[in-house]
């Protein structure tokens, strides 16, 4: 034990038991990197984060996978990775993007850029139904069903939208997911020289309507905006319910060297959008139809949108749990600008305007701001603990600042508002607290998602993982607990208490509505249409075989296979991979999936179960006989038309085999 403690490289990887056993060492162990934790802190951190084998975590952390196009799921406090949910990117691990159903959802794209997951809410708190995630790259929004952790819908590309970054945030009762453009383009998109950017390019804010029953997304309304770059937004709650807020950079309407040209002004804008009014105006037909969407021009629809100046080149916009305070982090200003919603409304009512942009009133700054909180360098995003505190990520300072929310006493020294800082390693982007963007933050954990981990892990060459650090915020002071690494690249996350979710363990057979599902081996079939050169098969899958195990087709045939995994038991997943044909579908218990390929080359090609399912998993295989052109098929009637004939397995033998391996694989549990 002593030897372990002396080797700083091993301390981070040591088990809690080892750390506790060696707790009485005299010197504090150092954690790799620049951070030194006292022995007592290490012990506390180990105890807080150690989840014994067989125990489960308290929270789900859903963090976006950035340009990997996925969502990662980890347990908190252990930070153990539990699942990857593919959304915009094919993922052979779950067969996503290989079956016809998910291929259709992905369309022509094989990647997306996921930044901001938003968990559905009821009465302003997570309800565990859906997770909406944006695609910054291809202007889409996806819905993941939290009942089975699967992507169910990809909406888009959303019309009149370029770069869906300011997205997704859901309204208090998930009436809408709101999205906004990062890039501006001519609307409708056509060629206009970029030198006409300031006058002829437009951004847009869009309300994506969510069906309250099944979560189906559709484009509701759209507001055309000046060509600012909308960064990120937040929805109102309580007094600010019905409103939404977005930060923007490039109030200069500049192009070219944006790092200079878009950083000229001392202030950019926050947008204040009355989404309920946008909904009403759209119902009244006040929009112009562009690319099939009702688009509102805010100049012609007063009241739908306002602007207010905010700290220079802001990044995040956030709303506190009460809904009374709205804030904008000034990336290039060491402050968070805090507004009172009441003062914003008063300025709107009194027409207390200091200017306008393309007919959109700009509210007076001084009469709406409560405080410029001097949080530190490079503030990006803010979350809350429900005890009156806010936590802002400081990219440049590589730390998290904890500060006090208003109301403030008269003449308060702004410096005293900032209570504490804790270093993060390094260059933190987003942070998330438990239920941190709801009415009821839980105030126990904070996860810092850092952008530049710079080797706080075993070296894996130049392509470096991202670091996420778990911070305890339950006490007076913040305490670093744990550090985990992921593939690129988490931006925002949702930290949802496990009690909110109730995922299924398998798909009940009665729910399977797939047209070609089968539940008995006798229903398995292979049909060839000689004239159309197609073969369509219904395949039955169960431990430890496919029925049929041999499918004969003719070279050049288009082959469609519907595979049903007839298991009704947790974790009995089967795959169907076809060697040499770039096909692998994975079918969960009770699920049916369709795969399709063209049998281009004569020969014999195995198919096999790709998901280890039982002691006889390796035996779960079969063959495609691809009979060369001009050679007669032998398993069909002359002419190669109609049903394929084969000798079916004796169901009794099959069941016995399945039962035997079942016991072996499951240790007798049923
Ligand atoms: Cu700050 Cu796209 Cu929300 Cu990344 S964004 S960090
Ligand atoms: Cu079925 Cu492996």
XYZ file of C-alpha atoms in Angstrom, residues 21-666:
646
model
C -6.536 1.467 3.924
C -3.557 3.743 3.456
C -5.219 6.775 4.899
C -2.813 7.223 7.766
C 0.188 7.965 5.527
C 2.000 11.121 6.611
C 2.262 12.916 3.300
C -0.554 13.939 1.054
C -0.644 11.956 -2.157
C -0.522 14.057 -5.256
C -2.911 13.595 -8.117
C -1.322 13.572 -11.569
C -1.400 17.050 -12.957
C -0.882 20.183 -10.964
C -3.374 19.548 -8.257
C -2.609 18.352 -4.786
C -5.332 16.964 -2.619
C -4.943 16.390 1.073
C -5.246 12.806 2.204
C -8.543 13.517 3.917
C -9.901 15.037 0.706
C -8.831 12.009 -1.288
C -10.537 9.728 1.187
C -13.692 11.760 1.103
C -13.647 11.873 -2.693
C -13.116 8.126 -2.876
C -15.978 7.443 -0.518
C -18.300 9.817 -2.333
C -17.625 8.341 -5.756
C -17.006 4.660 -5.108
C -19.936 2.559 -6.230
C -19.381 -1.006 -5.148
C -19.655 -3.716 -7.813
C -23.327 -4.477 -8.244
C -24.496 -1.130 -6.889
C -25.866 1.535 -9.162
C -25.378 5.275 -9.414
C -27.672 8.007 -8.217
C -27.813 10.080 -11.401
C -27.770 9.687 -15.142
C -25.367 12.034 -16.857
C -26.377 12.534 -20.476
C -23.533 14.335 -22.142
C -23.388 15.352 -25.733
C -20.803 13.689 -27.925
C -20.078 16.801 -29.991
C -18.908 15.980 -33.491
C -19.005 12.267 -32.737
C -22.724 12.721 -33.350
C -23.661 10.731 -30.266
C -24.817 11.102 -26.704
C -22.856 9.444 -23.904
C -24.474 8.188 -20.729
C -22.566 7.900 -17.477
C -23.542 7.219 -13.904
C -22.883 9.860 -11.267
C -21.128 9.908 -8.848
C -18.993 7.073 -10.215
C -18.667 8.743 -13.651
C -18.669 5.263 -15.173
C -19.656 5.230 -18.831
C -22.798 3.112 -19.195
C -24.022 3.650 -22.723
C -23.498 5.413 -25.994
C -26.680 6.525 -27.723
C -26.004 7.002 -31.410
C -28.017 9.890 -32.809
C -26.528 11.407 -35.956
C -23.791 8.843 -36.591
C -24.003 5.155 -37.465
C -22.891 2.943 -34.602
C -22.351 -0.735 -35.306
C -22.390 -1.467 -31.566
C -26.153 -1.123 -31.590
C -26.548 -1.631 -35.317
C -27.746 1.982 -35.615
C -27.529 3.283 -39.151
C -27.340 -0.202 -40.656
C -30.972 -1.231 -40.610
C -33.430 0.342 -43.028
C -35.399 2.123 -40.292
C -32.446 4.040 -38.828
C -30.829 4.544 -42.250
C -33.973 6.366 -43.315
C -33.733 8.582 -40.233
C -30.110 9.495 -40.901
C -30.802 10.291 -44.544
C -27.741 11.397 -46.461
C -25.741 12.394 -43.393
C -23.357 10.218 -41.446
C -22.413 12.776 -38.818
C -23.811 15.544 -36.711
C -22.472 17.912 -34.073
C -24.349 17.442 -30.809
C -23.931 20.289 -28.333
C -26.927 20.679 -26.084
C -29.138 17.903 -24.801
C -32.412 19.009 -23.211
C -34.450 16.604 -21.105
C -38.193 16.980 -21.410
C -39.894 18.788 -18.548
C -43.268 18.874 -16.854
C -43.942 21.824 -14.544
C -40.369 22.938 -15.002
C -38.639 19.747 -13.885
C -37.390 16.683 -15.718
C -40.118 14.159 -16.448
C -37.897 11.385 -17.812
C -39.665 11.046 -21.153
C -37.393 12.368 -23.870
C -34.044 13.922 -24.547
C -33.783 16.423 -27.387
C -30.382 17.058 -28.941
C -29.283 19.532 -31.562
C -27.122 19.082 -34.612
C -25.051 22.197 -35.029
C -23.699 20.932 -38.339
C -26.699 19.910 -40.392
C -29.486 21.969 -38.862
C -31.357 19.118 -37.266
C -32.936 18.224 -33.958
C -33.319 14.683 -32.669
C -35.481 13.057 -30.066
C -34.218 10.209 -27.913
C -36.847 8.198 -26.084
C -35.709 7.657 -22.504
C -37.944 4.615 -22.222
C -35.494 2.628 -24.320
C -32.613 5.098 -24.841
C -33.067 5.059 -28.610
C -33.177 7.838 -31.155
C -36.735 7.935 -32.459
C -36.890 10.989 -34.683
C -34.517 13.290 -36.502
C -36.217 16.482 -37.633
C -34.626 18.518 -40.356
C -32.720 20.008 -41.884
C -34.847 22.768 -40.364
C -35.670 25.252 -43.141
C -34.083 28.739 -43.201
C -31.527 27.606 -40.641
C -27.730 27.394 -40.823
C -25.903 25.955 -37.860
C -28.416 24.891 -35.230
C -26.275 25.879 -32.235
C -28.602 27.877 -29.989
C -30.491 24.705 -29.253
C -32.103 22.751 -27.749
C -33.927 24.126 -24.770
C -37.392 22.978 -23.871
C -40.152 25.096 -22.422
C -41.560 24.427 -18.938
C -44.037 21.820 -20.114
C -42.166 20.743 -23.246
C -44.575 22.587 -25.508
C -41.597 23.497 -27.673
C -37.952 22.825 -28.159
C -36.469 26.185 -29.124
C -33.586 26.501 -31.545
C -31.576 29.362 -33.058
C -29.041 29.753 -35.818
C -25.351 30.166 -35.325
C -24.682 31.224 -38.904
C -26.634 33.619 -41.034
C -27.346 33.145 -44.721
C -29.662 34.706 -47.286
C -33.237 33.559 -46.543
C -34.431 31.826 -48.629
C -30.935 30.536 -49.266
C -29.598 31.614 -52.639
C -26.392 33.126 -53.884
C -25.766 36.598 -52.495
C -22.165 37.823 -52.133
C -20.921 37.629 -48.557
C -20.024 41.328 -48.760
C -23.755 41.966 -48.461
C -23.844 40.075 -45.170
C -24.935 42.968 -42.950
C -28.038 43.736 -44.963
C -28.998 40.583 -46.860
C -28.181 37.753 -44.502
C -30.530 36.560 -41.776
C -30.560 34.389 -38.712
C -33.617 32.654 -37.308
C -35.180 31.525 -34.083
C -37.497 28.546 -34.460
C -40.093 26.943 -32.243
C -40.171 23.187 -32.739
C -43.539 21.956 -31.570
C -43.521 18.800 -29.452
C -46.515 16.494 -29.486
C -47.417 16.080 -25.792
C -48.427 12.453 -26.258
C -45.621 10.916 -28.259
C -42.998 13.637 -28.521
C -43.214 13.974 -32.296
C -41.437 17.158 -33.382
C -42.651 19.515 -36.090
C -41.682 23.023 -37.129
C -44.085 25.466 -35.456
C -42.991 29.027 -36.175
C -39.923 30.959 -37.052
C -38.692 34.500 -36.411
C -36.228 36.087 -38.801
C -33.427 37.969 -37.038
C -30.547 40.278 -37.922
C -27.373 38.415 -38.907
C -25.988 38.039 -35.403
C -24.540 34.719 -34.378
C -26.963 33.261 -31.855
C -24.980 31.354 -29.337
C -27.064 29.689 -26.689
C -30.364 30.273 -25.027
C -32.585 29.470 -22.112
C -36.320 29.323 -21.615
C -38.191 31.268 -18.985
C -40.073 29.761 -16.080
C -42.339 31.083 -13.365
C -42.706 34.828 -14.029
C -40.764 34.509 -17.298
C -42.721 31.511 -18.575
C -43.629 32.106 -22.213
C -40.349 33.873 -22.929
C -36.949 32.727 -24.127
C -33.511 34.315 -24.192
C -30.514 33.928 -26.461
C -27.052 35.383 -26.303
C -25.420 36.541 -29.510
C -22.022 37.492 -30.734
C -21.169 39.499 -33.802
C -23.531 42.393 -33.189
C -21.068 44.040 -35.605
C -22.585 41.966 -38.464
C -19.035 41.354 -39.556
C -17.510 38.777 -41.841
C -13.920 37.803 -42.511
C -11.569 37.817 -39.531
C -14.315 37.446 -36.953
C -11.923 37.180 -34.026
C -11.178 40.842 -34.709
C -14.112 42.143 -36.698
C -16.775 40.642 -34.437
C -15.101 41.879 -31.251
C -15.245 45.615 -31.923
C -18.170 46.604 -29.806
C -18.081 46.615 -26.033
C -21.438 44.972 -25.902
C -23.361 42.429 -27.892
C -27.020 41.562 -27.483
C -29.239 39.183 -25.678
C -32.495 38.445 -27.481
C -35.748 38.336 -25.550
C -38.426 36.398 -27.409
C -42.090 36.135 -26.517
C -42.678 32.639 -27.831
C -46.311 32.512 -26.807
C -46.943 35.606 -28.896
C -45.000 34.049 -31.780
C -47.322 31.064 -31.519
C -50.434 33.280 -31.565
C -49.206 35.398 -34.463
C -48.470 32.260 -36.432
C -51.971 30.942 -35.710
C -53.306 34.260 -37.027
C -51.329 33.724 -40.215
C -49.083 36.729 -39.654
C -46.051 34.979 -41.063
C -44.757 34.824 -44.596
C -44.276 31.300 -45.871
C -40.632 30.658 -46.722
C -39.524 27.128 -47.544
C -42.786 25.831 -46.125
C -42.474 27.561 -42.760
C -44.428 30.519 -41.394
C -41.773 33.135 -40.805
C -42.437 36.204 -38.670
C -40.589 39.436 -39.317
C -40.163 41.053 -35.884
C -40.283 44.535 -37.443
C -43.816 43.809 -38.648
C -44.824 41.980 -35.485
C -44.029 44.254 -32.572
C -43.659 42.593 -29.199
C -42.370 39.303 -30.451
C -38.686 40.101 -30.018
C -36.527 42.591 -28.133
C -32.809 43.019 -27.692
C -30.836 44.162 -24.698
C -27.097 44.894 -24.647
C -24.978 42.465 -22.664
C -21.331 41.828 -21.828
C -18.940 41.591 -24.763
C -19.110 38.512 -27.017
C -21.249 36.492 -24.644
C -21.522 32.753 -24.752
C -24.262 31.285 -22.572
C -27.605 32.721 -21.558
C -29.272 31.220 -18.497
C -32.349 31.666 -16.334
C -32.248 31.103 -12.571
C -34.563 28.523 -10.955
C -37.096 31.155 -9.881
C -37.378 32.511 -13.430
C -36.828 36.070 -12.175
C -33.178 36.478 -13.185
C -31.779 36.109 -16.645
C -28.054 36.180 -17.271
C -25.550 36.322 -20.052
C -21.873 35.362 -19.743
C -19.475 37.746 -21.444
C -16.826 35.538 -22.944
C -14.595 38.551 -23.607
C -15.628 40.396 -20.479
C -14.901 38.996 -17.007
C -18.519 39.440 -15.975
C -21.895 37.814 -16.022
C -24.600 40.341 -16.812
C -27.638 39.678 -14.622
C -31.013 41.146 -15.621
C -34.225 41.181 -13.719
C -37.130 39.870 -15.754
C -39.390 42.343 -14.000
C -37.159 45.239 -15.128
C -37.024 43.861 -18.660
C -40.831 43.771 -18.713
C -41.030 47.268 -17.298
C -38.683 48.567 -19.983
C -40.823 46.874 -22.626
C -44.035 48.349 -21.175
C -42.502 51.834 -20.889
C -40.858 51.612 -24.299
C -37.612 52.391 -22.582
C -35.576 51.814 -25.722
C -32.032 52.907 -26.466
C -32.066 52.041 -30.164
C -33.186 49.441 -32.672
C -31.754 46.816 -35.007
C -33.743 46.133 -38.172
C -36.878 47.362 -36.434
C -36.304 45.350 -33.242
C -36.284 47.599 -30.158
C -33.148 47.584 -28.012
C -33.989 47.916 -24.311
C -32.060 50.331 -22.162
C -29.169 48.531 -20.507
C -28.876 50.533 -17.300
C -32.539 50.201 -16.434
C -32.686 46.429 -16.838
C -29.389 45.187 -15.404
C -29.221 44.167 -11.784
C -25.509 43.481 -11.605
C -22.397 42.818 -13.610
C -20.996 40.039 -11.486
C -17.185 39.985 -11.659
C -16.847 36.219 -11.909
C -13.455 36.074 -13.629
C -11.933 35.489 -17.020
C -13.798 33.829 -19.852
C -17.222 33.109 -18.333
C -19.234 30.728 -20.485
C -22.161 28.957 -18.846
C -24.074 29.136 -15.574
C -25.976 26.545 -13.570
C -27.658 26.578 -10.165
C -27.941 24.676 -6.906
C -31.421 25.693 -5.739
C -29.969 27.324 -2.624
C -29.535 30.762 -4.149
C -26.156 30.142 -5.733
C -24.981 30.156 -9.304
C -21.950 28.378 -10.782
C -20.249 29.816 -13.833
C -17.600 28.084 -15.920
C -14.529 30.241 -16.578
C -12.798 29.029 -19.710
C -9.753 31.272 -19.548
C -9.252 30.884 -15.817
C -9.904 27.133 -15.914
C -12.143 27.264 -12.918
C -15.694 27.290 -11.648
C -16.908 30.382 -9.830
C -19.654 30.064 -7.256
C -21.584 33.249 -6.698
C -24.681 34.547 -5.029
C -27.855 35.227 -7.005
C -29.843 38.427 -6.405
C -31.585 40.044 -4.673
C -28.609 42.062 -3.424
C -28.550 44.555 -0.606
C -28.196 48.251 -1.502
C -24.647 49.270 -2.341
C -23.296 45.729 -2.205
C -19.640 45.391 -3.186
C -19.811 43.285 -6.371
C -16.592 41.519 -5.410
C -18.329 39.993 -2.396
C -20.916 38.334 -4.575
C -18.368 35.820 -5.817
C -18.044 33.298 -3.003
C -15.509 30.757 -4.135
C -13.598 29.300 -7.072
C -12.337 25.804 -7.726
C -9.818 24.966 -10.451
C -10.862 22.668 -13.293
C -8.389 20.909 -15.546
C -8.303 22.531 -18.005
C -10.291 25.200 -19.831
C -13.787 24.313 -18.831
C -16.575 24.701 -21.379
C -20.001 23.846 -20.054
C -20.819 22.732 -16.582
C -23.933 20.990 -15.395
C -25.481 20.627 -11.960
C -28.099 18.077 -10.965
C -31.422 19.301 -12.389
C -29.485 22.534 -12.850
C -31.689 24.084 -15.542
C -35.009 23.312 -13.875
C -37.129 24.960 -11.198
C -35.751 22.489 -8.670
C -31.982 22.057 -8.830
C -30.821 19.364 -6.424
C -27.619 21.085 -5.381
C -25.386 18.068 -4.809
C -23.188 17.488 -7.863
C -21.603 19.570 -10.570
C -19.805 18.169 -13.594
C -17.211 20.379 -15.262
C -16.702 19.510 -18.918
C -13.212 20.569 -19.804
C -11.966 21.254 -23.271
C -8.216 20.770 -22.987
C -7.252 17.897 -20.719
C -3.598 18.119 -21.771
C -2.435 14.721 -20.698
C -4.140 14.081 -17.383
C -4.439 10.464 -18.476
C -2.347 7.725 -20.043
C -1.064 9.060 -23.302
C -3.032 7.984 -26.335
C -1.103 10.027 -28.858
C -2.073 13.413 -30.216
C -5.826 12.830 -30.421
C -6.739 13.530 -26.836
C -9.898 12.615 -24.941
C -12.002 15.165 -23.090
C -12.005 15.378 -19.337
C -15.046 15.732 -17.146
C -14.640 16.460 -13.462
C -17.136 15.736 -10.756
C -17.380 18.429 -8.096
C -19.263 18.164 -4.830
C -21.395 21.263 -4.282
C -23.503 19.906 -1.426
C -21.521 21.638 1.317
C -20.335 25.133 2.041
C -17.333 24.819 -0.228
C -16.857 23.038 -3.547
C -14.763 19.854 -3.522
C -13.166 18.028 -6.444
C -14.232 14.387 -6.385
C -13.364 12.598 -9.581
C -12.188 12.881 -13.130
C -13.325 10.845 -16.126
C -12.523 10.896 -19.815
C -14.606 10.501 -22.920
C -14.317 10.526 -26.649
C -14.704 13.964 -28.233
C -16.474 15.951 -27.279
C -18.940 16.767 -24.543
C -20.429 20.246 -24.569
C -23.510 20.449 -22.429
C -25.174 17.708 -20.392
C -28.217 16.914 -18.350
C -27.773 15.419 -14.909
C -31.031 13.614 -14.161
C -31.859 11.764 -10.960
C -32.229 8.036 -11.577
C -35.664 7.994 -9.929
C -37.024 10.127 -12.778
C -36.383 7.419 -15.378
C -37.933 4.012 -15.745
C -36.456 2.350 -18.821
C -37.844 -0.930 -20.123
C -35.791 -4.124 -20.007
C -37.011 -5.563 -23.306
C -39.683 -4.829 -25.892
C -42.896 -6.657 -24.965
C -43.956 -8.783 -27.908
C -47.446 -7.196 -27.953
C -45.879 -3.824 -28.715
C -44.047 -4.938 -31.820
C -45.878 -3.360 -34.726
C -43.303 -4.223 -37.372
C -45.146 -5.486 -40.422
C -42.820 -8.452 -40.809
C -42.387 -9.568 -37.201
C -42.635 -13.315 -36.601
C -42.811 -15.193 -33.318
C -42.716 -18.861 -34.333
C -39.958 -20.626 -36.292
C -42.698 -21.987 -38.562
C -43.444 -18.411 -39.701
C -39.940 -17.923 -41.055
C -40.022 -17.506 -44.833
C -37.950 -16.587 -47.860
C -39.726 -15.366 -50.996
C -38.084 -14.622 -54.290
C -39.578 -12.466 -57.004
C -37.733 -13.566 -60.130
C -39.038 -10.736 -62.292
C -37.937 -8.042 -59.840
C -34.821 -9.900 -58.784
C -35.627 -9.481 -55.117
C -35.534 -11.855 -52.184
C -37.412 -11.043 -49.023
C -36.863 -13.097 -45.883
C -38.484 -13.212 -42.462
C -35.891 -14.594 -40.098
C -36.565 -15.928 -36.621
C -33.797 -15.378 -34.079
C -33.500 -17.021 -30.673
C -30.663 -18.507 -28.697
C -28.946 -20.247 -30.412
C -29.911 -20.091 -34.039
C -31.497 -18.279 -36.907
C -34.320 -19.891 -38.824
C -33.538 -20.344 -41.659
C -29.790 -20.810 -41.414
C -29.356 -20.884 -45.162
C -30.738 -18.342 -47.596
C -30.253 -18.830 -51.284
C -30.290 -15.872 -53.654
C -29.155 -15.163 -57.177
C -26.197 -12.927 -57.924
C -27.541 -9.423 -58.491
C -30.593 -9.919 -56.279
C -31.632 -7.250 -53.839
C -31.970 -8.987 -50.514
C -34.279 -7.729 -47.776
C -34.209 -9.498 -44.427
C -36.538 -8.833 -41.520
C -35.057 -10.328 -38.367
C -37.136 -10.718 -35.228
C -35.400 -11.324 -31.943
C -38.082 -13.417 -30.287
C -36.500 -13.374 -26.844
C -38.517 -11.864 -24.016
C -35.711 -11.550 -21.574
C -33.338 -8.794 -20.554
C -29.920 -8.653 -22.214
C -30.687 -11.368 -24.769
C -29.625 -9.363 -27.748
C -28.811 -10.853 -31.137
C -26.960 -9.342 -34.039
C -27.130 -10.123 -37.733
C -23.897 -9.352 -39.530
C -23.318 -10.301 -43.149
C -19.677 -10.946 -43.954
C -18.316 -8.792 -46.756
C -21.487 -6.739 -47.238
C -21.124 -3.932 -44.685
C -24.253 -4.959 -42.837
C -24.660 -5.403 -39.119
C -27.961 -4.957 -37.397
C -28.446 -5.560 -33.705
C -31.885 -6.608 -32.561
C -33.013 -6.172 -28.969
C -35.347 -8.716 -27.348
C -38.806 -8.371 -28.879
C -37.607 -6.152 -31.712
C -37.731 -6.601 -35.487
C -35.306 -4.862 -37.821
C -34.982 -4.805 -41.571
C -31.714 -4.949 -43.449
C -31.114 -4.702 -47.141
C -28.181 -5.327 -49.445
C -27.428 -6.262 -53.008
C -25.771 -9.640 -53.519
C -23.297 -8.386 -56.102
C -20.823 -11.267 -56.203
C -21.508 -14.951 -56.575
C -20.154 -17.087 -53.748
C -21.012 -18.091 -50.228
C -21.183 -15.467 -47.480
C -21.753 -16.252 -43.837
C -24.113 -14.325 -41.648
C -23.703 -14.549 -37.910
C -24.913 -13.263 -34.584
C -22.667 -10.347 -33.639
C -23.803 -9.892 -30.034
C -22.561 -12.484 -27.565
C -25.790 -14.074 -26.388
C -25.181 -17.531 -25.010
C -22.741 -20.404 -24.700
C -23.619 -21.321 -28.279
C -23.384 -17.758 -29.564
C -20.548 -18.727 -31.829
C -22.777 -21.420 -33.358
C -25.461 -18.849 -34.160
C -24.613 -18.454 -37.812
C -25.774 -19.260 -41.319
C -24.984 -18.719 -44.983
C -26.114 -16.754 -47.952
C -25.613 -18.851 -51.053
C -25.230 -16.383 -53.874
C -25.733 -18.462 -57.004
C -23.871 -16.977 -59.971
C -25.908 -15.455 -62.765
C -27.042 -18.012 -65.315
C -26.842 -20.883 -62.831
C -30.122 -22.322 -61.590
C -31.312 -21.787 -58.032
C -31.825 -25.128 -56.280
C -34.034 -24.218 -53.345
C -36.857 -22.674 -55.342
C -39.308 -23.941 -57.909
C -37.960 -23.959 -61.500
C -37.636 -20.332 -62.648
C -36.450 -19.279 -59.189
C -39.742 -17.713 -58.248
C -41.805 -18.024 -55.061
C -41.006 -19.487 -51.668
C -37.671 -21.023 -50.800
C -37.950 -24.598 -49.529
C -35.797 -25.857 -46.710
C -35.844 -28.417 -43.987
C -36.975 -26.630 -40.856
C -35.473 -27.260 -37.456
C -37.436 -29.441 -35.151
C -38.748 -26.854 -32.673
C -38.396 -29.311 -29.767
C -34.680 -29.831 -30.416
C -34.197 -26.113 -30.847
C -35.880 -25.352 -27.561
C -33.853 -27.959 -25.715
C -30.649 -26.453 -27.052
C -31.793 -22.971 -26.121
C -32.774 -24.098 -22.644
C -29.440 -25.770 -22.026
C -27.417 -22.790 -23.104
C -29.782 -20.473 -21.332
C -28.996 -22.096 -18.018
C -25.357 -21.983 -18.791
C -25.402 -18.337 -19.784
C -27.734 -17.038 -17.118
